[in-house]
mmCIF file of C-alpha atoms and ligand atoms in Angstrom:
data_model
loop_
_atom_site.group_PDB
_atom_site.id
_atom_site.type_symbol
_atom_site.label_atom_id
_atom_site.label_comp_id
_atom_site.label_asym_id
_atom_site.label_seq_id
_atom_site.Cartn_x
_atom_site.Cartn_y
_atom_site.Cartn_z
ATOM 1 C CA UNK A 116 -19.396 -23.711 36.004
ATOM 2 C CA UNK A 117 -21.207 -21.654 33.834
ATOM 3 C CA UNK A 118 -23.088 -23.159 31.042
ATOM 4 C CA UNK A 119 -21.947 -24.248 27.557
ATOM 5 C CA UNK A 120 -21.155 -21.495 25.063
ATOM 6 C CA UNK A 121 -21.353 -21.960 22.004
ATOM 7 C CA UNK A 122 -17.748 -20.875 20.828
ATOM 8 C CA UNK A 123 -14.736 -19.993 23.147
ATOM 9 C CA UNK A 124 -11.977 -18.302 21.346
ATOM 10 C CA UNK A 125 -8.414 -19.137 22.768
ATOM 11 C CA UNK A 126 -6.375 -15.036 22.323
ATOM 12 C CA UNK A 127 -7.110 -11.736 20.741
ATOM 13 C CA UNK A 128 -4.411 -11.189 18.716
ATOM 14 C CA UNK A 129 -5.491 -9.696 15.087
ATOM 15 C CA UNK A 130 -6.714 -12.812 14.046
ATOM 16 C CA UNK A 131 -8.317 -14.288 17.054
ATOM 17 C CA UNK A 132 -10.532 -11.028 16.923
ATOM 18 C CA UNK A 133 -10.900 -10.877 13.854
ATOM 19 C CA UNK A 134 -13.204 -14.414 14.054
ATOM 20 C CA UNK A 135 -15.165 -13.495 16.192
ATOM 21 C CA UNK A 136 -15.595 -10.555 15.598
ATOM 22 C CA UNK A 137 -17.255 -11.788 12.168
ATOM 23 C CA UNK A 138 -19.195 -15.078 13.898
ATOM 24 C CA UNK A 139 -20.417 -11.933 16.431
ATOM 25 C CA UNK A 140 -21.989 -9.593 13.711
ATOM 26 C CA UNK A 141 -23.521 -13.631 11.835
ATOM 27 C CA UNK A 142 -24.835 -14.365 15.771
ATOM 28 C CA UNK A 143 -22.587 -16.602 16.940
ATOM 29 C CA UNK A 144 -22.002 -16.286 20.747
ATOM 30 C CA UNK A 145 -18.522 -16.649 21.232
ATOM 31 C CA UNK A 146 -16.947 -15.330 24.268
ATOM 32 C CA UNK A 147 -12.481 -14.595 23.888
ATOM 33 C CA UNK A 148 -10.177 -15.800 26.098
ATOM 34 C CA UNK A 149 -6.681 -13.764 26.609
ATOM 35 C CA UNK A 150 -4.056 -14.491 29.314
ATOM 36 C CA UNK A 151 -3.152 -10.366 28.399
ATOM 37 C CA UNK A 152 -4.205 -7.429 30.152
ATOM 38 C CA UNK A 153 -5.683 -5.965 27.189
ATOM 39 C CA UNK A 154 -6.191 -7.496 23.213
ATOM 40 C CA UNK A 155 -4.380 -7.273 20.208
ATOM 41 C CA UNK A 156 -1.293 -9.592 21.530
ATOM 42 C CA UNK A 157 1.517 -7.869 19.316
ATOM 43 C CA UNK A 158 -0.253 -5.179 17.835
ATOM 44 C CA UNK A 159 0.356 -2.984 21.027
ATOM 45 C CA UNK A 160 0.923 0.540 22.116
ATOM 46 C CA UNK A 161 2.179 1.441 25.842
ATOM 47 C CA UNK A 162 0.501 3.794 27.497
ATOM 48 C CA UNK A 163 4.281 5.730 28.965
ATOM 49 C CA UNK A 164 3.141 8.450 30.694
ATOM 50 C CA UNK A 165 1.576 10.981 28.321
ATOM 51 C CA UNK A 166 3.051 8.991 25.422
ATOM 52 C CA UNK A 167 1.672 6.391 24.106
ATOM 53 C CA UNK A 168 4.534 3.664 21.534
ATOM 54 C CA UNK A 169 3.906 1.261 19.483
ATOM 55 C CA UNK A 170 6.285 -1.624 20.760
ATOM 56 C CA UNK A 171 4.687 -4.239 18.965
ATOM 57 C CA UNK A 172 3.835 -3.774 14.687
ATOM 58 C CA UNK A 173 4.306 -0.038 13.943
ATOM 59 C CA UNK A 174 1.816 -0.670 10.400
ATOM 60 C CA UNK A 175 -0.403 -2.497 8.186
ATOM 61 C CA UNK A 176 -1.353 -2.731 4.876
ATOM 62 C CA UNK A 177 -4.325 -3.024 2.943
ATOM 63 C CA UNK A 178 -4.403 -5.116 0.178
ATOM 64 C CA UNK A 179 -6.665 -6.821 0.492
ATOM 65 C CA UNK A 180 -10.752 -5.481 0.274
ATOM 66 C CA UNK A 181 -12.018 -7.535 2.483
ATOM 67 C CA UNK A 182 -9.529 -5.990 5.124
ATOM 68 C CA UNK A 183 -10.565 -2.083 3.613
ATOM 69 C CA UNK A 184 -14.001 -3.246 4.057
ATOM 70 C CA UNK A 185 -13.267 -4.222 8.151
ATOM 71 C CA UNK A 186 -11.015 -1.199 8.845
ATOM 72 C CA UNK A 187 -13.206 1.614 6.763
ATOM 73 C CA UNK A 188 -14.744 2.909 10.008
ATOM 74 C CA UNK A 189 -11.501 3.249 11.938
ATOM 75 C CA UNK A 190 -10.504 5.048 7.936
ATOM 76 C CA UNK A 191 -12.948 7.818 7.746
ATOM 77 C CA UNK A 192 -12.871 8.132 11.265
ATOM 78 C CA UNK A 193 -9.396 9.237 10.392
ATOM 79 C CA UNK A 194 -7.953 6.637 13.175
ATOM 80 C CA UNK A 195 -6.590 4.771 10.506
ATOM 81 C CA UNK A 196 -4.102 7.211 7.981
ATOM 82 C CA UNK A 197 -1.275 6.309 5.482
ATOM 83 C CA UNK A 198 1.572 6.900 7.608
ATOM 84 C CA UNK A 199 3.980 6.111 4.997
ATOM 85 C CA UNK A 200 4.755 4.496 1.751
ATOM 86 C CA UNK A 201 7.672 3.185 2.487
ATOM 87 C CA UNK A 202 11.342 3.297 4.237
ATOM 88 C CA UNK A 203 14.533 4.095 3.045
ATOM 89 C CA UNK A 204 17.365 1.789 4.419
ATOM 90 C CA UNK A 205 20.679 1.461 6.140
ATOM 91 C CA UNK A 206 23.118 -0.338 4.009
ATOM 92 C CA UNK A 207 27.099 -0.864 4.285
ATOM 93 C CA UNK A 208 27.110 1.564 7.419
ATOM 94 C CA UNK A 209 24.684 4.668 4.999
ATOM 95 C CA UNK A 210 20.889 6.078 4.312
ATOM 96 C CA UNK A 211 19.767 4.635 0.887
ATOM 97 C CA UNK A 212 16.686 6.159 -0.144
ATOM 98 C CA UNK A 213 14.303 3.858 -0.975
ATOM 99 C CA UNK A 214 11.271 4.272 -4.080
ATOM 100 C CA UNK A 215 7.261 4.619 -3.561
ATOM 101 C CA UNK A 216 5.725 1.363 -2.208
ATOM 102 C CA UNK A 217 2.340 0.399 -1.384
ATOM 103 C CA UNK A 218 0.600 2.525 1.289
ATOM 104 C CA UNK A 219 1.630 1.143 4.784
ATOM 105 C CA UNK A 220 -1.454 3.094 7.112
ATOM 106 C CA UNK A 221 -1.286 3.179 11.079
ATOM 107 C CA UNK A 222 -3.374 4.201 14.373
ATOM 108 C CA UNK A 223 -3.289 8.238 15.039
ATOM 109 C CA UNK A 224 -4.038 7.117 18.907
ATOM 110 C CA UNK A 225 -1.314 3.860 18.300
ATOM 111 C CA UNK A 226 -2.102 0.837 16.911
ATOM 112 C CA UNK A 227 -3.833 -1.375 19.474
ATOM 113 C CA UNK A 228 -7.157 1.868 18.599
ATOM 114 C CA UNK A 229 -7.594 -1.215 15.734
ATOM 115 C CA UNK A 230 -8.279 -4.425 17.789
ATOM 116 C CA UNK A 231 -9.989 -2.385 20.439
ATOM 117 C CA UNK A 232 -12.548 -1.545 17.710
ATOM 118 C CA UNK A 233 -12.236 -5.836 16.300
ATOM 119 C CA UNK A 234 -13.229 -6.295 19.914
ATOM 120 C CA UNK A 235 -15.913 -3.462 20.760
ATOM 121 C CA UNK A 236 -18.666 -5.558 21.184
ATOM 122 C CA UNK A 237 -17.221 -9.279 22.059
ATOM 123 C CA UNK A 238 -17.458 -11.119 24.920
ATOM 124 C CA UNK A 239 -14.246 -10.990 27.366
ATOM 125 C CA UNK A 240 -12.483 -12.932 29.530
ATOM 126 C CA UNK A 241 -8.149 -11.347 29.858
ATOM 127 C CA UNK A 242 -6.051 -11.496 31.888
ATOM 128 C CA UNK A 243 -5.753 -15.723 32.608
ATOM 129 C CA UNK A 244 -4.563 -17.509 30.440
ATOM 130 C CA UNK A 245 -5.653 -21.467 28.875
ATOM 131 C CA UNK A 246 -3.501 -23.802 31.268
ATOM 132 C CA UNK A 247 -5.830 -27.016 29.579
ATOM 133 C CA UNK A 248 -8.100 -27.908 26.766
ATOM 134 C CA UNK A 249 -9.835 -31.313 27.330
ATOM 135 C CA UNK A 250 -12.432 -32.742 25.110
ATOM 136 C CA UNK A 251 -15.760 -33.937 27.233
ATOM 137 C CA UNK A 252 -18.019 -35.459 24.925
ATOM 138 C CA UNK A 253 -19.193 -33.342 22.040
ATOM 139 C CA UNK A 254 -17.393 -30.484 24.622
ATOM 140 C CA UNK A 255 -14.313 -28.722 24.820
ATOM 141 C CA UNK A 256 -13.300 -27.856 28.415
ATOM 142 C CA UNK A 257 -10.533 -25.478 28.950
ATOM 143 C CA UNK A 258 -8.937 -24.350 32.885
ATOM 144 C CA UNK A 259 -7.731 -21.519 33.711
ATOM 145 C CA UNK A 260 -4.649 -20.640 34.951
ATOM 146 C CA UNK A 261 -6.949 -18.754 37.915
ATOM 147 C CA UNK A 262 -8.325 -21.901 37.992
ATOM 148 C CA UNK A 263 -11.976 -21.286 36.176
ATOM 149 C CA UNK A 264 -13.556 -23.374 34.112
ATOM 150 C CA UNK A 265 -15.258 -22.543 31.239
ATOM 151 C CA UNK A 266 -17.162 -24.721 28.334
ATOM 152 C CA UNK A 267 -17.968 -24.620 24.308
ATOM 153 C CA UNK A 268 -18.996 -26.417 21.718
ATOM 154 C CA UNK A 269 -16.164 -24.940 18.639
ATOM 155 C CA UNK A 270 -13.466 -24.272 19.992
ATOM 156 C CA UNK A 271 -10.444 -21.292 17.971
ATOM 157 C CA UNK A 272 -7.213 -21.206 19.096
ATOM 158 C CA UNK A 273 -5.311 -17.898 18.223
ATOM 159 C CA UNK A 274 -1.907 -18.556 20.110
ATOM 160 C CA UNK A 275 2.096 -19.191 18.071
ATOM 161 C CA UNK A 276 2.077 -22.807 16.768
ATOM 162 C CA UNK A 277 4.292 -23.295 19.796
ATOM 163 C CA UNK A 278 1.091 -22.718 21.978
ATOM 164 C CA UNK A 279 -1.259 -24.147 19.707
ATOM 165 C CA UNK A 280 0.683 -27.591 19.646
ATOM 166 C CA UNK A 281 1.356 -27.444 23.866
ATOM 167 C CA UNK A 282 -2.620 -26.632 24.862
ATOM 168 C CA UNK A 283 -3.649 -29.033 22.156
ATOM 169 C CA UNK A 284 -1.024 -32.617 22.278
ATOM 170 C CA UNK A 285 -2.388 -35.578 20.012
ATOM 171 C CA UNK A 286 -6.131 -33.489 19.960
ATOM 172 C CA UNK A 287 -4.659 -31.779 16.224
ATOM 173 C CA UNK A 288 -4.210 -33.907 13.130
ATOM 174 C CA UNK A 289 -1.120 -35.463 12.668
ATOM 175 C CA UNK A 290 -0.626 -34.252 9.647
ATOM 176 C CA UNK A 291 -0.965 -30.638 11.083
ATOM 177 C CA UNK A 292 1.143 -31.188 14.102
ATOM 178 C CA UNK A 293 3.101 -32.095 11.111
ATOM 179 C CA UNK A 294 3.367 -28.518 9.709
ATOM 180 C CA UNK A 295 2.925 -26.887 13.244
ATOM 181 C CA UNK A 296 5.946 -28.686 14.557
ATOM 182 C CA UNK A 297 8.189 -26.607 11.856
ATOM 183 C CA UNK A 298 7.125 -23.670 11.653
ATOM 184 C CA UNK A 299 9.061 -21.431 13.986
ATOM 185 C CA UNK A 300 9.588 -17.911 15.334
ATOM 186 C CA UNK A 301 12.049 -15.737 15.699
ATOM 187 C CA UNK A 302 12.167 -13.038 18.243
ATOM 188 C CA UNK A 303 12.771 -9.390 18.599
ATOM 189 C CA UNK A 304 13.781 -7.079 21.401
ATOM 190 C CA UNK A 305 12.127 -3.979 21.242
ATOM 191 C CA UNK A 306 13.855 -0.570 23.900
ATOM 192 C CA UNK A 307 11.383 2.849 23.424
ATOM 193 C CA UNK A 308 10.455 6.015 24.827
ATOM 194 C CA UNK A 309 11.152 9.651 24.411
ATOM 195 C CA UNK A 310 14.823 11.138 22.766
ATOM 196 C CA UNK A 311 16.570 14.204 23.518
ATOM 197 C CA UNK A 312 15.966 14.925 19.757
ATOM 198 C CA UNK A 313 14.505 14.032 16.497
ATOM 199 C CA UNK A 314 16.795 12.247 15.066
ATOM 200 C CA UNK A 315 17.283 12.408 11.084
ATOM 201 C CA UNK A 316 16.413 8.823 9.559
ATOM 202 C CA UNK A 317 14.901 10.741 6.382
ATOM 203 C CA UNK A 318 11.807 9.136 6.706
ATOM 204 C CA UNK A 319 9.288 8.978 9.605
ATOM 205 C CA UNK A 320 11.288 5.696 10.526
ATOM 206 C CA UNK A 321 13.943 3.207 9.374
ATOM 207 C CA UNK A 322 14.797 -0.511 8.064
ATOM 208 C CA UNK A 323 18.464 -2.314 8.731
ATOM 209 C CA UNK A 324 19.499 -4.350 5.710
ATOM 210 C CA UNK A 325 22.729 -5.355 8.266
ATOM 211 C CA UNK A 326 23.396 -3.892 10.945
ATOM 212 C CA UNK A 327 24.062 -6.221 14.446
ATOM 213 C CA UNK A 328 22.103 -5.058 16.361
ATOM 214 C CA UNK A 329 19.192 -3.012 14.217
ATOM 215 C CA UNK A 330 16.535 -4.221 12.878
ATOM 216 C CA UNK A 331 14.309 -1.499 12.396
ATOM 217 C CA UNK A 332 13.819 2.057 13.857
ATOM 218 C CA UNK A 333 10.420 4.444 14.199
ATOM 219 C CA UNK A 334 9.938 7.772 14.793
ATOM 220 C CA UNK A 335 7.318 6.740 16.852
ATOM 221 C CA UNK A 336 6.055 10.171 17.388
ATOM 222 C CA UNK A 337 4.446 10.921 13.395
ATOM 223 C CA UNK A 338 2.504 8.510 14.064
ATOM 224 C CA UNK A 339 0.675 10.718 16.118
ATOM 225 C CA UNK A 340 -1.382 14.615 16.691
ATOM 226 C CA UNK A 341 1.063 16.795 16.294
ATOM 227 C CA UNK A 342 3.277 18.418 19.495
ATOM 228 C CA UNK A 343 4.230 15.057 21.182
ATOM 229 C CA UNK A 344 7.652 14.920 21.721
ATOM 230 C CA UNK A 345 10.217 13.128 20.013
ATOM 231 C CA UNK A 346 10.345 9.728 20.639
ATOM 232 C CA UNK A 347 11.521 5.661 19.120
ATOM 233 C CA UNK A 348 10.893 2.559 18.320
ATOM 234 C CA UNK A 349 13.550 0.399 17.820
ATOM 235 C CA UNK A 350 13.020 -3.051 16.955
ATOM 236 C CA UNK A 351 16.549 -5.462 16.975
ATOM 237 C CA UNK A 352 17.446 -7.262 14.360
ATOM 238 C CA UNK A 353 16.439 -11.169 14.893
ATOM 239 C CA UNK A 354 19.695 -12.371 14.945
ATOM 240 C CA UNK A 355 21.200 -10.579 17.710
ATOM 241 C CA UNK A 356 17.862 -10.692 19.401
ATOM 242 C CA UNK A 357 17.726 -14.947 19.339
ATOM 243 C CA UNK A 358 21.869 -14.359 20.113
ATOM 244 C CA UNK A 359 20.594 -12.108 24.059
ATOM 245 C CA UNK A 360 16.692 -14.152 24.824
ATOM 246 C CA UNK A 361 17.948 -14.171 27.973
ATOM 247 C CA UNK A 362 19.647 -11.142 28.867
ATOM 248 C CA UNK A 363 17.753 -9.247 31.373
ATOM 249 C CA UNK A 364 15.976 -6.325 30.276
ATOM 250 C CA UNK A 365 18.860 -3.834 31.582
ATOM 251 C CA UNK A 366 21.593 -5.208 29.265
ATOM 252 C CA UNK A 367 19.813 -4.865 26.142
ATOM 253 C CA UNK A 368 18.407 -1.156 27.364
ATOM 254 C CA UNK A 369 22.289 -0.437 27.692
ATOM 255 C CA UNK A 370 23.638 -1.777 25.144
ATOM 256 C CA UNK A 371 20.877 -0.203 22.250
ATOM 257 C CA UNK A 372 21.469 2.705 24.387
ATOM 258 C CA UNK A 373 25.195 2.870 22.653
ATOM 259 C CA UNK A 374 24.526 2.049 19.441
ATOM 260 C CA UNK A 375 22.115 4.594 19.029
ATOM 261 C CA UNK A 376 24.243 7.143 21.116
ATOM 262 C CA UNK A 377 26.578 6.444 18.210
ATOM 263 C CA UNK A 378 24.795 5.770 15.144
ATOM 264 C CA UNK A 379 23.002 9.075 15.911
ATOM 265 C CA UNK A 380 24.149 11.402 18.409
ATOM 266 C CA UNK A 381 20.717 10.571 19.737
ATOM 267 C CA UNK A 382 20.045 9.356 24.107
ATOM 268 C CA UNK A 383 16.989 7.997 25.679
ATOM 269 C CA UNK A 384 15.400 10.326 27.790
ATOM 270 C CA UNK A 385 15.560 8.593 31.178
ATOM 271 C CA UNK A 386 14.931 4.993 30.851
ATOM 272 C CA UNK A 387 13.324 3.010 28.058
ATOM 273 C CA UNK A 388 11.359 0.914 27.965
ATOM 274 C CA UNK A 389 11.848 -2.853 27.169
ATOM 275 C CA UNK A 390 9.735 -5.717 25.602
ATOM 276 C CA UNK A 391 10.688 -8.739 24.840
ATOM 277 C CA UNK A 392 8.699 -11.051 22.362
ATOM 278 C CA UNK A 393 9.513 -13.475 22.221
ATOM 279 C CA UNK A 394 7.038 -14.815 19.247
ATOM 280 C CA UNK A 395 8.115 -12.441 17.022
ATOM 281 C CA UNK A 396 7.763 -13.420 13.757
ATOM 282 C CA UNK A 397 7.452 -16.611 12.061
ATOM 283 C CA UNK A 398 10.012 -17.470 9.837
ATOM 284 C CA UNK A 399 8.077 -18.640 7.426
ATOM 285 C CA UNK A 400 3.773 -19.914 6.766
ATOM 286 C CA UNK A 401 1.377 -22.963 6.865
ATOM 287 C CA UNK A 402 0.543 -22.782 3.523
ATOM 288 C CA UNK A 403 -3.251 -22.937 4.851
ATOM 289 C CA UNK A 404 -5.803 -20.019 5.724
ATOM 290 C CA UNK A 405 -6.011 -21.216 8.367
ATOM 291 C CA UNK A 406 -6.813 -24.884 10.654
ATOM 292 C CA UNK A 407 -9.513 -26.793 10.934
ATOM 293 C CA UNK A 408 -10.953 -30.013 12.270
ATOM 294 C CA UNK A 409 -14.592 -29.823 11.595
ATOM 295 C CA UNK A 410 -15.562 -33.820 13.479
ATOM 296 C CA UNK A 411 -14.152 -32.402 16.139
ATOM 297 C CA UNK A 412 -15.283 -28.637 16.313
ATOM 298 C CA UNK A 413 -11.131 -27.256 16.124
ATOM 299 C CA UNK A 414 -10.449 -24.307 14.516
ATOM 300 C CA UNK A 415 -6.356 -22.860 14.534
ATOM 301 C CA UNK A 416 -5.508 -18.807 12.758
ATOM 302 C CA UNK A 417 -2.682 -16.635 12.795
ATOM 303 C CA UNK A 418 -0.455 -14.074 10.703
ATOM 304 C CA UNK A 419 1.638 -18.017 10.830
ATOM 305 C CA UNK A 420 -0.635 -19.557 8.240
ATOM 306 C CA UNK A 421 -0.400 -16.656 5.959
ATOM 307 C CA UNK A 422 2.587 -14.468 5.768
ATOM 308 C CA UNK A 423 3.792 -13.633 8.910
ATOM 309 C CA UNK A 424 1.279 -9.720 9.174
ATOM 310 C CA UNK A 425 -0.497 -7.443 10.735
ATOM 311 C CA UNK A 426 -3.213 -8.772 7.139
ATOM 312 C CA UNK A 427 -2.099 -11.976 6.753
ATOM 313 C CA UNK A 428 -3.377 -12.577 10.768
ATOM 314 C CA UNK A 429 -7.346 -10.775 9.465
ATOM 315 C CA UNK A 430 -7.190 -13.017 6.776
ATOM 316 C CA UNK A 431 -7.108 -16.011 8.310
ATOM 317 C CA UNK A 432 -9.199 -15.647 11.306
ATOM 318 C CA UNK A 433 -11.788 -15.137 8.659
ATOM 319 C CA UNK A 434 -11.103 -18.115 7.159
ATOM 320 C CA UNK A 435 -11.783 -19.372 9.805
ATOM 321 C CA UNK A 436 -14.817 -17.771 10.941
ATOM 322 C CA UNK A 437 -16.317 -19.069 7.427
ATOM 323 C CA UNK A 438 -15.609 -22.333 8.038
ATOM 324 C CA UNK A 439 -18.111 -22.516 10.870
HETATM 325 C C1 LIG B 700 7.876 -5.893 16.626
HETATM 326 C C2 LIG B 700 7.315 -6.519 15.859
HETATM 327 C C3 LIG B 700 6.905 -5.590 15.182
HETATM 328 C C4 LIG B 700 5.485 -6.407 14.034
HETATM 329 N N1 LIG B 700 5.526 -5.241 13.169
HETATM 330 C C5 LIG B 700 4.377 -5.065 12.107
HETATM 331 C C6 LIG B 700 4.539 -4.873 11.250
HETATM 332 O O1 LIG B 700 4.805 -2.815 10.520
HETATM 333 N N2 LIG B 700 3.341 -4.364 9.588
HETATM 334 C C7 LIG B 700 2.972 -5.990 10.562
HETATM 335 O O2 LIG B 700 1.920 -6.349 9.475
HETATM 336 N N3 LIG B 700 3.010 -6.888 11.223
HETATM 337 C C8 LIG B 700 4.582 -6.748 11.217
HETATM 338 N N4 LIG B 700 3.841 -7.618 13.432
HETATM 339 C C9 LIG B 700 3.786 -8.481 12.803
HETATM 340 C C10 LIG B 700 2.099 -8.566 13.349
HETATM 341 O O3 LIG B 700 1.751 -8.661 14.876
HETATM 342 C C11 LIG B 700 1.596 -10.179 13.611
HETATM 343 O O4 LIG B 700 1.336 -10.232 12.486
HETATM 344 C C12 LIG B 700 0.485 -10.142 14.030
HETATM 345 O O5 LIG B 700 -0.392 -8.620 15.069
HETATM 346 C C13 LIG B 700 -0.325 -11.387 14.740
HETATM 347 O O6 LIG B 700 -2.153 -11.266 14.738
HETATM 348 P P1 LIG B 700 -2.379 -12.881 15.600
HETATM 349 O O7 LIG B 700 -3.848 -12.692 16.400
HETATM 350 O O8 LIG B 700 -1.930 -14.181 14.622
HETATM 351 O O9 LIG B 700 -0.954 -13.008 17.634
HETATM 352 P P2 LIG B 700 -0.586 -12.507 18.100
HETATM 353 O O10 LIG B 700 -1.431 -11.540 18.437
HETATM 354 O O11 LIG B 700 0.396 -13.329 19.450
HETATM 355 O O12 LIG B 700 -2.092 -13.200 19.266
HETATM 356 C C14 LIG B 700 -1.657 -14.054 20.221
HETATM 357 C C15 LIG B 700 -1.949 -13.423 21.233
HETATM 358 O O13 LIG B 700 -2.880 -14.887 22.355
HETATM 359 C C16 LIG B 700 -2.361 -14.936 23.175
HETATM 360 N N5 LIG B 700 -2.733 -16.413 23.734
HETATM 361 C C17 LIG B 700 -1.262 -17.231 23.533
HETATM 362 N N6 LIG B 700 -0.971 -18.150 24.653
HETATM 363 C C18 LIG B 700 -2.241 -17.790 25.168
HETATM 364 C C19 LIG B 700 -3.147 -18.761 26.238
HETATM 365 N N7 LIG B 700 -2.372 -19.784 26.779
HETATM 366 N N8 LIG B 700 -4.320 -18.406 26.998
HETATM 367 C C20 LIG B 700 -4.997 -17.476 26.788
HETATM 368 N N9 LIG B 700 -3.969 -16.657 25.458
HETATM 369 C C21 LIG B 700 -2.738 -16.858 24.881
HETATM 370 C C22 LIG B 700 -1.420 -14.455 23.158
HETATM 371 O O14 LIG B 700 -1.608 -12.981 24.706
HETATM 372 C C23 LIG B 700 -1.610 -12.774 21.926
HETATM 373 O O15 LIG B 700 -2.694 -11.871 22.322
HETATM 374 C C24 LIG B 700 5.232 -7.253 14.091
HETATM 375 C C25 LIG B 700 4.821 -8.534 14.785
HETATM 376 C C26 LIG B 700 6.181 -7.965 16.233
HETATM 377 C C27 LIG B 700 6.192 -8.772 17.076
#
């Protein structure tokens, strides 16, 4: 086992990266570990042929001045741009326009540009899940699925509540466990790919209030430089996603493609991509910016702390970094 690190962050989602980047900037020694092959968690972009499709978060808001300054290099370079000021809504079988809201920003080369930017100077260990966490004296020891072990004096965890509870169990304060126990995450099935024509959605995306299958359809190509063929990202309704949690990707693709064709007369070109977000959206929030147990030097952050959105995740990580 290598020498103990000062800080290990489990999870390279936006909250974990925001915490790690802030600590790294202040001169701390930080290692970030994620089971995914890339950084970003639910802010994800998949390459499909020449296309880049955002199958997780579709946009972010920049309300807080701290987030504004965090992302300002991306805004200045034009990578992050104002994509929309709100989306029309499909309700009772009709598309209703909606008045201008606050700006929603997207990344020109795919939403994963933001986590890549946050992680550019960080020490990363990707592609292996943390399977066990133990406390030895005043050190944390964590083991990865491939058997490697790492130690650190401070441990920060950026996983959904269920994984946090299963990794840390009784090491978490009882009051935190009680709050985490009731925090649930809704799933979302995402179906996405090139389509044979650009549907008339009356905006760059369409929200669905009461459709049995759809929750959000995004014209993904409207986030890219002009010239990309029309492509859609469809997020299924959380109720439908839960009911079909154990369906196969092929079954989901089939049902969604049929519904898309009957509603808008649009077809995927070839087989669409399918991704199941088992833990997509928190149904509630912790009501605190983060968790921090100073006596154990143990912390946790995530969108489930405040707001269930990109901005909430970034602010949660920032708040946790400030505790250290
Ligand atoms: C379909 C969908 C659409 C969305 N749309 C929007 C939107 O348009 N606007 C918006 O603001 N928000 C949106 N969100 C929410 C937004 O994506 C999240 O709020 C934000 O990305 C959460 O970041 P996080 O760091 O809290 O968690 P995550 O991104 O979930 O990061 C947690 C990380 O922990 C890692 N991990 C978990 N367990 C382990 C383990 N045992 N070992 C190692 N690593 C582990 C995971 O791989 C993951 O990378 C959407 C989410 C989804 C799923």
